[in-house]
XYZ file of C-alpha atoms in Angstrom:
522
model
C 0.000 0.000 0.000
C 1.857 3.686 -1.218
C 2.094 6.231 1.676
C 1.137 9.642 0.969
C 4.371 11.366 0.989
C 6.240 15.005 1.087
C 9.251 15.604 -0.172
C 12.116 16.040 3.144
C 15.879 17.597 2.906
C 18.093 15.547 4.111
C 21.305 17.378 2.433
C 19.416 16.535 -0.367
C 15.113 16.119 -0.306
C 13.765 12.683 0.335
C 10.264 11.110 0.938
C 9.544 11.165 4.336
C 6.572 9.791 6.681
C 4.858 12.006 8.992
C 4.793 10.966 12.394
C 4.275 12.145 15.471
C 7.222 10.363 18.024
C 9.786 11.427 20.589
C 10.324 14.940 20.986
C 13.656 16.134 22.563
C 13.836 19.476 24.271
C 17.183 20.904 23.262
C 18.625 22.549 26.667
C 21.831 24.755 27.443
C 23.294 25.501 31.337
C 22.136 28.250 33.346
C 24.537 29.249 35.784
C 23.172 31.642 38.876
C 26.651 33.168 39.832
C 24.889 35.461 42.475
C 23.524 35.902 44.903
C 24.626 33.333 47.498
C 21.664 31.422 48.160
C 20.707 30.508 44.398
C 23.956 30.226 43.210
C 24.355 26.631 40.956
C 23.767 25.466 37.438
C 20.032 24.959 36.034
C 19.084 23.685 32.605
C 16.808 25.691 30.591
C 15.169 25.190 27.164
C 16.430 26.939 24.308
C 13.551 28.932 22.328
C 13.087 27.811 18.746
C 13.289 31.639 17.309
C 15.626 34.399 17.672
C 19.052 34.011 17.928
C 21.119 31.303 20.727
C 24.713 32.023 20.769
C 25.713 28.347 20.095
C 29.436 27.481 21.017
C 29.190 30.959 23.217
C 28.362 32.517 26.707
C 26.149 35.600 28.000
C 26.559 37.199 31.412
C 23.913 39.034 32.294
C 21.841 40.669 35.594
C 18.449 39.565 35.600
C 15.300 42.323 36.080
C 11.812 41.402 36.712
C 9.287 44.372 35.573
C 6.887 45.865 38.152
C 3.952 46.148 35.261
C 3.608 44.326 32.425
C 5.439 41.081 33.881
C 3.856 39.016 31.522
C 5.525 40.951 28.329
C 2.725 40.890 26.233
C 2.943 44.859 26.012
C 5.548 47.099 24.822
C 7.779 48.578 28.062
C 7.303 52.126 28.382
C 10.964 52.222 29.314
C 14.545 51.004 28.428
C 16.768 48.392 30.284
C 19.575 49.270 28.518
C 21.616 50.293 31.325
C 21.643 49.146 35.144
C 23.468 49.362 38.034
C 25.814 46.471 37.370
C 27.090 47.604 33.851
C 26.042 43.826 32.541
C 23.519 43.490 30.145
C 19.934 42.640 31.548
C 17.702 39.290 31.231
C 14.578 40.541 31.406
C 12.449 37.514 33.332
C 8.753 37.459 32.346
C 6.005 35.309 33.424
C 4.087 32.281 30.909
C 0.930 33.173 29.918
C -1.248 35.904 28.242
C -1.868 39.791 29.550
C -5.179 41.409 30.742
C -7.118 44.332 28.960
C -10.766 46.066 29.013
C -11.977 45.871 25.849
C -15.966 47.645 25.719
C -15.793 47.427 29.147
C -15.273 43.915 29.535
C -11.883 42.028 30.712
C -10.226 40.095 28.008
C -7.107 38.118 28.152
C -5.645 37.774 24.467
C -2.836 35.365 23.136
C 0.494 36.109 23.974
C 3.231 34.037 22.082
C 6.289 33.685 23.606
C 7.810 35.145 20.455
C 5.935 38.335 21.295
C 7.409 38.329 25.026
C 11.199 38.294 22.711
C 9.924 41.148 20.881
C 8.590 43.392 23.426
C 12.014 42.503 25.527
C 14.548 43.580 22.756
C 12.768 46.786 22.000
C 13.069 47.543 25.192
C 16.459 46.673 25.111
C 17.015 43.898 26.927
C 19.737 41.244 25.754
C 17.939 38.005 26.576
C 14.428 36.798 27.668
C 13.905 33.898 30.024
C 10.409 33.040 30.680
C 9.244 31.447 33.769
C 6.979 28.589 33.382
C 3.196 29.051 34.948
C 3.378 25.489 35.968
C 4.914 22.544 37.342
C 5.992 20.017 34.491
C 9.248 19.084 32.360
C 10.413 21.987 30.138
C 9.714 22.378 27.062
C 10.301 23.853 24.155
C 9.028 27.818 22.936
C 7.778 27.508 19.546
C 6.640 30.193 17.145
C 2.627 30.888 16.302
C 1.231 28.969 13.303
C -1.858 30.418 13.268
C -1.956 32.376 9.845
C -3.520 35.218 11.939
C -0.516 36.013 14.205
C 1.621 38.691 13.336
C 4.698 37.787 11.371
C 6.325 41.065 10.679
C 8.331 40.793 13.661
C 9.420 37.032 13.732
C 12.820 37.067 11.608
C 13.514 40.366 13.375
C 13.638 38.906 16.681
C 18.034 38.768 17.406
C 18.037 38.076 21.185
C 18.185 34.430 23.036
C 15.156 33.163 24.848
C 15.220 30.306 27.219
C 12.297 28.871 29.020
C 12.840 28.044 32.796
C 11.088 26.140 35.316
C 8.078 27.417 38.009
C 10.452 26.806 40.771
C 13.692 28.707 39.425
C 11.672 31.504 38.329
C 10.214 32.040 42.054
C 13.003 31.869 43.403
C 14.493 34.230 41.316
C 11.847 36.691 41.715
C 12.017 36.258 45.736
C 15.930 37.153 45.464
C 15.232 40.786 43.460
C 11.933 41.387 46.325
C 15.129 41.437 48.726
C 16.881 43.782 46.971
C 19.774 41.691 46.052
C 21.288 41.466 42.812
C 20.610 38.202 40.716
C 23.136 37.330 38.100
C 23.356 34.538 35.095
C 25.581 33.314 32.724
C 23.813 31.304 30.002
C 26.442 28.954 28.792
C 25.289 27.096 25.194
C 28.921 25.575 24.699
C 27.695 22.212 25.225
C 24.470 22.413 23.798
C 26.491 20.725 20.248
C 28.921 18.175 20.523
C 32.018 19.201 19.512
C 34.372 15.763 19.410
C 36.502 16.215 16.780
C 37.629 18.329 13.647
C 34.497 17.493 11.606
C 30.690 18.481 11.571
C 28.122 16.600 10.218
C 24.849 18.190 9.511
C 21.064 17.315 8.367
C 18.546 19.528 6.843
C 14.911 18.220 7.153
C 12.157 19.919 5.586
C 9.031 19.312 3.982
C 6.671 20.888 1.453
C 3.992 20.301 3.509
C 5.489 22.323 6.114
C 3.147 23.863 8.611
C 5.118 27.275 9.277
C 2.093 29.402 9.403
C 3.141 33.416 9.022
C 6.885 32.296 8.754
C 6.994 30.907 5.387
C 8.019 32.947 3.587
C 11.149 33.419 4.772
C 11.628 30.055 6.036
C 11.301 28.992 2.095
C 14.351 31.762 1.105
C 16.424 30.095 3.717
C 15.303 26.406 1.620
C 16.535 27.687 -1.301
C 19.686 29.241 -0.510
C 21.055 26.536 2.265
C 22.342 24.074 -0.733
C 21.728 23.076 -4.894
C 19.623 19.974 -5.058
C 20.975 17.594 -7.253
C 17.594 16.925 -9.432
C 19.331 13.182 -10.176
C 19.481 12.780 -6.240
C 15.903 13.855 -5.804
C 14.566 11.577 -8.396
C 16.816 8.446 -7.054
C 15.166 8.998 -3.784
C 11.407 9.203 -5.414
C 12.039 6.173 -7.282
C 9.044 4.965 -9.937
C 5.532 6.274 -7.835
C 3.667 3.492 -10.215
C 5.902 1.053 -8.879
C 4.064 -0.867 -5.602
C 7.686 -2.028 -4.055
C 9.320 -0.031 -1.091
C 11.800 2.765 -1.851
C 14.695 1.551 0.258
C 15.869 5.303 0.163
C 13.403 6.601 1.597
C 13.032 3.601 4.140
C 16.750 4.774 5.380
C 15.291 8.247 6.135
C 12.190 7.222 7.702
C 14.542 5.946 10.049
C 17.257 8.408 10.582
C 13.841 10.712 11.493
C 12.624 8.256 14.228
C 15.257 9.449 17.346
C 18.195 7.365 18.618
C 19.742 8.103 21.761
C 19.685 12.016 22.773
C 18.491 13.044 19.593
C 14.648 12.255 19.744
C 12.458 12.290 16.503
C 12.634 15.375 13.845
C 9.489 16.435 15.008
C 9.469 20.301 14.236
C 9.988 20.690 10.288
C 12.062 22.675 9.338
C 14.709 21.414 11.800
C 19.046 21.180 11.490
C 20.644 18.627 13.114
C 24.534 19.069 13.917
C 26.487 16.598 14.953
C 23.061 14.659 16.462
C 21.633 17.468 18.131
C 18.743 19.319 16.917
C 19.195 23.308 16.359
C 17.270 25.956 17.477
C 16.512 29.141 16.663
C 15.648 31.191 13.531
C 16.351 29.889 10.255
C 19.079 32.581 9.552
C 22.210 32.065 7.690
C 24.229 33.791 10.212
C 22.651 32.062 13.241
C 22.917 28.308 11.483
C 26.559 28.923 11.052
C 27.374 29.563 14.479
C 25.632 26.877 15.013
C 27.206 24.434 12.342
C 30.496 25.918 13.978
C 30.189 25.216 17.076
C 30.472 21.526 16.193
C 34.084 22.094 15.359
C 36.887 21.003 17.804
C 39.008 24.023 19.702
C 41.240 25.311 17.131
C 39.780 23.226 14.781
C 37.355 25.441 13.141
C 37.685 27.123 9.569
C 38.631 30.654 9.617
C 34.756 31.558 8.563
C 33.973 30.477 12.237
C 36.545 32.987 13.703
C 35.180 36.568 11.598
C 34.052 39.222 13.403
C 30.350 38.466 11.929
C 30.283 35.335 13.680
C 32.279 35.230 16.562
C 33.883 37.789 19.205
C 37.812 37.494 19.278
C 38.145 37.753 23.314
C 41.919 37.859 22.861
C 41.304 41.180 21.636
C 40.697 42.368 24.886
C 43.741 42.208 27.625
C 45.317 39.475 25.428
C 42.423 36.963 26.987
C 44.625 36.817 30.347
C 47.129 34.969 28.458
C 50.710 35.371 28.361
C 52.106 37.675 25.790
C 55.681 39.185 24.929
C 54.465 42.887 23.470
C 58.368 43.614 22.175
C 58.249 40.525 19.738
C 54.554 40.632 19.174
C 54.088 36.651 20.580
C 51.105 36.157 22.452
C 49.825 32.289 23.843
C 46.160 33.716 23.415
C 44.285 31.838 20.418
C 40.823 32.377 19.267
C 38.254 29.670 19.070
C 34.731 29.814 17.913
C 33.735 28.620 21.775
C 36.267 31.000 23.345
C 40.227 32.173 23.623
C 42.740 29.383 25.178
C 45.655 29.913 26.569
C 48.558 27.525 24.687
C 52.265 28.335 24.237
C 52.783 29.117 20.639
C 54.682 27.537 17.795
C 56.406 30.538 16.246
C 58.823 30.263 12.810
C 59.617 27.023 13.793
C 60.629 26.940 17.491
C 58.390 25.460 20.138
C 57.594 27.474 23.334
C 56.519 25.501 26.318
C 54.726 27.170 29.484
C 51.005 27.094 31.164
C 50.628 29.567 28.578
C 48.992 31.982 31.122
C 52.155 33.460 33.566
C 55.083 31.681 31.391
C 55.887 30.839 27.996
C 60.012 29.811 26.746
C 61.260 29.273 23.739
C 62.913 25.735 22.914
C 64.642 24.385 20.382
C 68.136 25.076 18.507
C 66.838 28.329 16.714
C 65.250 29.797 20.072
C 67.844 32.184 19.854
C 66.726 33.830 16.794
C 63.731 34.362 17.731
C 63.531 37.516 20.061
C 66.745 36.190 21.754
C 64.760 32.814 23.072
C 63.197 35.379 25.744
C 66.494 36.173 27.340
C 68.165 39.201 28.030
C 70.100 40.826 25.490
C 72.042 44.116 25.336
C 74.401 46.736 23.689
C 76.642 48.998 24.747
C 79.724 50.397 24.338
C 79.886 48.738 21.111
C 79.614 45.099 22.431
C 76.510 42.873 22.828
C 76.471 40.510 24.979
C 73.343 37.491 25.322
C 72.118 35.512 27.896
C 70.698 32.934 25.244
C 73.336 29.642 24.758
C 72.926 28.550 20.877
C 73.919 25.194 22.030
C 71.127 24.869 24.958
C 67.579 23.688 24.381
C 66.320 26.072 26.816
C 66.978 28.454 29.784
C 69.142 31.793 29.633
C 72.182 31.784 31.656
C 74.040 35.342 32.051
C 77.268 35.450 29.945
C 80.928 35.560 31.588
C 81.181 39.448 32.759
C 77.437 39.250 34.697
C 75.401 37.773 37.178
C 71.352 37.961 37.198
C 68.823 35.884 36.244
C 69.174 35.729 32.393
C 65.801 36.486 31.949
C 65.010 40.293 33.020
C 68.426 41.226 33.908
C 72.222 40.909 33.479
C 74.157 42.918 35.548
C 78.267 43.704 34.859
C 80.406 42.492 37.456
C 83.005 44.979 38.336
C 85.899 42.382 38.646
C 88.401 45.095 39.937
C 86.444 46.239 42.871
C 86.196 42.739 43.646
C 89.357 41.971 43.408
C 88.320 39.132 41.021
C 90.855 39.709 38.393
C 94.024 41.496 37.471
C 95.066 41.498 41.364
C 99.112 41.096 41.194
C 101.240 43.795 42.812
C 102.433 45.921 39.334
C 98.575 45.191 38.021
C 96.349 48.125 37.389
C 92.676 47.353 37.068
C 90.300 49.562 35.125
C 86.705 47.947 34.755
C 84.597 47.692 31.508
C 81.322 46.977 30.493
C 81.072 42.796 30.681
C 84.691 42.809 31.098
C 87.861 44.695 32.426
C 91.431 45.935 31.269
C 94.500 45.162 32.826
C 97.985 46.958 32.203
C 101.348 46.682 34.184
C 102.661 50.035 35.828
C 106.023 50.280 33.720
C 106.677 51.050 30.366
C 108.842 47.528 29.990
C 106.373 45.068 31.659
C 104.106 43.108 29.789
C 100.695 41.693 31.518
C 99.972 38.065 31.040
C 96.131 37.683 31.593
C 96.133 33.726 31.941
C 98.791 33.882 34.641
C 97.205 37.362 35.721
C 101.187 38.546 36.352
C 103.738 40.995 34.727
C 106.812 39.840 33.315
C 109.818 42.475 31.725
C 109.419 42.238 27.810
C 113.633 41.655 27.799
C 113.032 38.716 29.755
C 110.401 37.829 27.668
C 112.771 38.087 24.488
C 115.612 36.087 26.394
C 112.881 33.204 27.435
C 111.701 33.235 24.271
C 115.556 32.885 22.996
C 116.188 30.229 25.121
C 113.289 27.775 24.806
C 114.358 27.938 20.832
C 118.158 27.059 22.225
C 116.352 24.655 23.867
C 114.716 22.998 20.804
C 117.421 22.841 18.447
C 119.964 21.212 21.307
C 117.043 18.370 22.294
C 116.898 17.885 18.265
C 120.465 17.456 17.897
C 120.450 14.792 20.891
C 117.893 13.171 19.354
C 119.959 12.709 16.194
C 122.994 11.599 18.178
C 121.423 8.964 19.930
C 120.052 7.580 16.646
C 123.242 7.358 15.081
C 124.247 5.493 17.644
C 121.663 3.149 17.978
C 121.997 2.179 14.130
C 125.769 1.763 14.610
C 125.899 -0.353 17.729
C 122.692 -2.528 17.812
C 120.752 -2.401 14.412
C 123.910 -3.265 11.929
C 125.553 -5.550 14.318
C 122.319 -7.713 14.192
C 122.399 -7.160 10.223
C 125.996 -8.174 10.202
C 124.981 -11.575 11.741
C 122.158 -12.531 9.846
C 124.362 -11.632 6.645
C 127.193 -13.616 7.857
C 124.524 -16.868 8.403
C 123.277 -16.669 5.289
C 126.461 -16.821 3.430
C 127.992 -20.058 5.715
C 124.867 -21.981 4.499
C 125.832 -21.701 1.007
C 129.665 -22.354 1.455
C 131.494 -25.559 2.494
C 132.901 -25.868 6.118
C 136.491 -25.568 5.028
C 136.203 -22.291 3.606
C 133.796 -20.544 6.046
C 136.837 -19.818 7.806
C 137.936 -17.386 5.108
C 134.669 -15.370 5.444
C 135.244 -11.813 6.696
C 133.929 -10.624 10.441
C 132.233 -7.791 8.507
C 130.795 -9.240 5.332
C 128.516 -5.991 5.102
C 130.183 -4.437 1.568
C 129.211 -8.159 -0.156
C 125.579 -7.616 1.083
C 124.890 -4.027 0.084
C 127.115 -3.916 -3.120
């Protein structure tokens, strides 16, 4: 039996059943960092319009209105500024307003998108919403009644969360003490971020029920991605044909909810990395989104512009360590937020918590702003703490003493008697060294032996170690000679004389000479 179908995006559209299943409410933290009493982490759900900074955080001090605490009128003032200087979440009550109408009391809808709207044009920077009653969250959707105003739907820029009866109470309690409530909404986690990769879903349907939203919710269809036509008709498959479409049997399944995820319920919906988005269908706000999915550091450099993220090492370096002279700083920007890591700069490797301390390592540290050592000229010399030779650390060069690091100070090595010290000796110090002379014209100073010797004496030394030489040389010659003479030939004289005798009979080896020597050499 054939299903009536419409056509769903799934990267590309695909036949898809409608059903009614598992519905996830998509949450982010809520963290109440004052005051005392109230202070701990709360989930709240994430509104499916406006804009939730996905990947992202938002401090904020809360206000709850005197009038109007429902939000279903405009505020006849601003909350733009407060005491605090933080931006304000303006916390407004579930439910619909109160008005006389012909003299009768009416209570008109009030959508929770027109809460968002009242709140931003008042100037608030968020909007959490306290529930009305006790139950499990759930999720703010936008109107579908073709009646509701839509002018103001795809203009609405600021989060919304929904929060429980309880939370909100207590919240409300806290300001009718007079003390000061503030909340960081944190939707870092609200995507999985596991690795360098993102993957991503796009369900939609032509039967889509978006009431006054359409519109614009079919301009986002058409611009997300091209539809390859061959894909679409793969997945559609003969309609004459009574057999199953095993294509769209695979996507009737992804749509029924595994795990966390829950059923694509809501159409249009994204799904990144397993978890459903929400929020407007906005370019701008799907991308932050789609990059908050990304790994730290991982992300594309679309993820890190100033249209879709703010660059906190822009301000104070993001507490990180930084060397301002050599322009080096251990801050790096993330779509989720600046950390702190020791840089990798032209090749050398600087280790450090990248917060207080960062050092360069490595056999080229040195050319890099002087591996962070100390370094100075003067008096036409420069002299480094950084060893070429050393992996790391800065060590003050002979001449100094300090750390290596900030400072090398010159050692004056002839008020410390540390040098040039013998009685002729006169010390004058230098910068990183010293200079050493010997009181009379005809001394000469020997800085090894730190003495002064005459230069005559010098010349007659010098005279006599060559004497020295040349009579040792001669010896040695002498003693050779006599060496060859007495030992070597008398042992050649022998073996010559054997030889001969063997050839020779016994009567005449009488005649043979005690020095047969000429005969052998001739």
């Amino acid at each position: 039996m054939r299903e009536k179908l419409g056509i769903c995006v799934f990267i590309w559209f695909v036949l898809h059943e409608s059903c009614v299943g598992r519905f996830v409410v998509e949450k982010n933290s809520l963290k109440v960092t004052s005051p005392g009493s109230l202070r701990d982490v709360y989930e709240c759900a994430i509104g499916n319009f406006g804009v939730p900074q996905y990947g992202g955080t938002m401090v904020g001090t809360v206000i709850y209105p005197k009038s109007n605490q429902r939000g279903c009128k405009g505020f006849d003032h601003s909350f733009k500024s407060n005491p605090g200087g933080l931006p304000v979440f303006l916390l407004a009550d579930r439910g619909g307003g109160t008005e006389k109408v012909n003299n009768k009391i009416e209570t008109p809808e009030c959508y929770f998108t027109l809460k968002a709207w009242n709140a931003q044009n008042a100037g608030a920077a968020a909007i959490l919403v306290a529930d009305d009653r006790v139950e499990p969250l759930i999720t703010m959707d936008t109107p579908e009644e073709e009646d509701a105003r839509s002018d103001y739907l795809q203009k609405i820029s600021i989060p919304a969360a929904l929060i429980s009866i309880s939370l909100g109470n207590n919240i409300k309690k806290a300001l009718s003490n007079g003390e000061m409530v503030n909340i960081n909404l944190d939707w870092r986690e609200s995507v999985p971020h596991p690795d360098d990769q993102v993957e991503y879903e796009f369900w939609t349907n032509s039967n889509d029920e978006c009431g006054p939203k359409c519109d614009s919710q079919i301009a986002f269809v058409k611009s997300f991605k091209g539809i390859d036509v061959k894909q679409i008709d793969k997945c559609i498959g003969d309609p004459d044909a009574d057999v199953d479409n095993q294509v769209l049997k695979s996507e009737q399944e992804a749509q029924i909810g595994r795990g966390s995820r829950g059923d694509v319920t809501i159409l249009p919906t994204l799904v990144v990395n397993n978890r459903q988005y929400r929020g407007k269908l906005d370019k701008s706000a799907v991308l932050k989104a789609i990059c908050s999915g990304f790994q730290e550091t991982t992300e594309p450099a679309i993820c890190l512009s100033a249209d879709i993220e703010t660059n906190e090492c822009l301000q104070n370096n993001g507490g990180c360590w930084q060397d301002k002279a050599s322009n080096i700083t251990a801050c790096r920007d993330t779509f989720r937020g600046r950390v702190c890591e020791c840089p990798i700069v032209q090749g050398v490797k600087f280790f450090g918590d990248g917060y207080t301390h960062c050092e360069a390592s490595g056999a080229l540290r040195c050319g890099l702003n002087n591996g962070g050592c100390w370094k100075k000229t003067q008096e036409g010399r420069t002299y480094s703490a950084c060893i070429d030779d050393h992996s790391k650390g800065c060590k003050c060069p002979p001449g100094f003493r300090g750390d290596g690091v900030n400072t090398c100070e010159d050692i004056d090595e002839c008020k410390e008697k540390l040098a040039c010290q013998c009685s002729q000796c006169k010390c004058k110090n230098t910068w990183g060294s010293y200079d050493c002379r010997c009181g009379g014209s005809n001394l000469l100073y020997m800085r090894e032996h730190d003495t002064c010797i005459s230069k005559d004496a010098n010349r007659e030394v010098g005279w006599g170690f060559i004497w020295v030489i040349i009579l040792g040389l001669a010896a040695a010659g002498l003693g050779g000679y006599a060496v060859y003479k007495y030992r070597i030939r008398s042992y050649m004289d022998s073996e010559i004389r054997a030889i001969m005798a063997q050839y020779m009979p016994l009567d005449n080896q009488a005649e043979l000479p005690n020095n047969p020597a000429p005969y052998a050499y001739a």
